[in-house]
Structures are given as C-alpha cells and as structure tokens.
C-alpha cells in the first residue's frame, strides 16, 4: 500500500556533537525514500523525501538558515540528490 506509513529509526544528528558541528560531509545509509509529485512538466526534476541513518546537515532553527547540499551515491557518482530543505 503506497499510502502506508514507513517507520524508520531516528536520524543520528552529528551536528549535536562538538566534532560533528564542523563536519561538512559524512557517509550515511538511506533508510526510506518517498517520491513526491514531479517538480516540472517534463519530469527531469523529481522531489523526494529521504530518511537517513545519520546526517551532518542542520535544519533551520534558532534564526539560522538550513544547510543545503548534495547526497551522492558512493557506487555511482552520477547519481545525486540536491538537498534544498532539511527537516
């Protein structure tokens, strides 16, 4: 059932540690991925919600903007997810 909720464990937020506060990249596992409606008519850009086991990307809060960046597949450098919104 596509509408069924996927239960994933909480994400380890590396930026909560002193060392993680300075990290610009990390290895992580994608735990769940949900495709959202296409961003444009020609389907070249697809919005997606991604849940990961760990992250160094900080969400918006405390007057600071959210991080933006790229998720790259280790086994295929051509596969990239542009991160524009961190929740």
CSV table of C-alpha atoms in Angstrom, one decimal:
chain,number,residue,atom,x,y,z
A,1,UNK,CA,0.0,0.0,0.0
A,2,UNK,CA,1.8,3.2,-1.2
A,3,UNK,CA,-0.1,5.3,1.4
A,4,UNK,CA,1.1,3.2,4.4
A,5,UNK,CA,3.5,5.0,6.7
A,6,UNK,CA,7.1,3.8,6.8
A,7,UNK,CA,8.6,3.6,10.3
A,8,UNK,CA,12.3,4.4,10.4
A,9,UNK,CA,14.6,4.9,13.4
A,10,UNK,CA,15.6,8.4,14.4
A,11,UNK,CA,18.4,10.0,12.5
A,12,UNK,CA,21.7,10.4,14.3
A,13,UNK,CA,22.3,14.2,14.0
A,14,UNK,CA,26.0,14.5,14.0
A,15,UNK,CA,26.0,18.3,14.5
A,16,UNK,CA,24.8,17.8,18.1
A,17,UNK,CA,28.4,16.8,19.0
A,18,UNK,CA,31.4,19.2,19.1
A,19,UNK,CA,33.2,17.3,16.3
A,20,UNK,CA,30.1,16.9,14.2
A,21,UNK,CA,29.4,20.7,14.4
A,22,UNK,CA,32.4,21.1,12.0
A,23,UNK,CA,31.6,18.2,9.6
A,24,UNK,CA,30.8,19.1,6.0
A,25,UNK,CA,30.2,15.5,4.9
A,26,UNK,CA,29.5,12.1,6.2
A,27,UNK,CA,28.7,8.6,5.0
A,28,UNK,CA,25.1,7.6,5.6
A,29,UNK,CA,22.5,5.0,4.7
A,30,UNK,CA,19.2,5.9,3.1
A,31,UNK,CA,16.6,4.2,5.2
A,32,UNK,CA,13.5,5.3,3.3
A,33,UNK,CA,12.7,7.3,0.1
A,34,UNK,CA,9.4,8.7,-0.9
A,35,UNK,CA,8.9,10.3,-4.3
A,36,UNK,CA,6.7,13.4,-4.4
A,37,UNK,CA,5.0,14.9,-7.5
A,38,UNK,CA,7.3,15.9,-10.3
A,39,UNK,CA,8.7,19.4,-10.0
A,40,UNK,CA,8.1,20.3,-13.6
A,41,UNK,CA,6.1,19.0,-16.6
A,42,UNK,CA,9.0,17.3,-18.4
A,43,UNK,CA,9.8,15.1,-15.3
A,44,UNK,CA,13.5,16.0,-15.4
A,45,UNK,CA,13.5,17.1,-11.7
A,46,UNK,CA,11.7,14.9,-9.1
A,47,UNK,CA,11.0,16.0,-5.5
A,48,UNK,CA,11.7,13.3,-2.9
A,49,UNK,CA,11.7,12.9,0.9
A,50,UNK,CA,14.7,11.0,2.1
A,51,UNK,CA,15.2,9.5,5.6
A,52,UNK,CA,18.8,8.7,6.6
A,53,UNK,CA,20.5,6.9,9.5
A,54,UNK,CA,22.8,9.9,10.1
A,55,UNK,CA,23.4,13.4,8.9
A,56,UNK,CA,25.6,16.5,9.4
A,57,UNK,CA,23.1,18.7,7.6
A,58,UNK,CA,21.3,21.1,10.0
A,59,UNK,CA,17.6,22.1,9.7
A,60,UNK,CA,16.5,25.7,10.0
A,61,UNK,CA,16.2,26.9,13.6
A,62,UNK,CA,17.3,29.5,16.1
A,63,UNK,CA,17.4,32.2,13.4
A,64,UNK,CA,19.9,30.2,11.3
A,65,UNK,CA,19.2,29.0,7.8
A,66,UNK,CA,19.1,25.4,7.0
A,67,UNK,CA,22.0,23.6,5.3
A,68,UNK,CA,21.8,22.8,1.6
A,69,UNK,CA,24.0,20.3,-0.3
A,70,UNK,CA,24.1,17.1,-2.3
A,71,UNK,CA,23.7,13.4,-1.5
A,72,UNK,CA,25.9,11.3,-3.7
A,73,UNK,CA,25.8,7.5,-4.2
A,74,UNK,CA,29.2,6.0,-3.4
A,75,UNK,CA,28.9,3.4,-6.1
A,76,UNK,CA,27.6,5.8,-8.8
A,77,UNK,CA,29.0,9.4,-8.6
A,78,UNK,CA,26.5,10.4,-11.4
A,79,UNK,CA,23.6,9.7,-9.0
A,80,UNK,CA,23.0,12.8,-6.9
A,81,UNK,CA,20.1,14.2,-4.9
A,82,UNK,CA,20.1,18.0,-4.4
A,83,UNK,CA,19.2,18.9,-0.8
A,84,UNK,CA,17.2,22.1,-0.6
A,85,UNK,CA,15.2,21.5,2.5
A,86,UNK,CA,16.3,19.8,5.7
A,87,UNK,CA,13.5,18.8,8.2
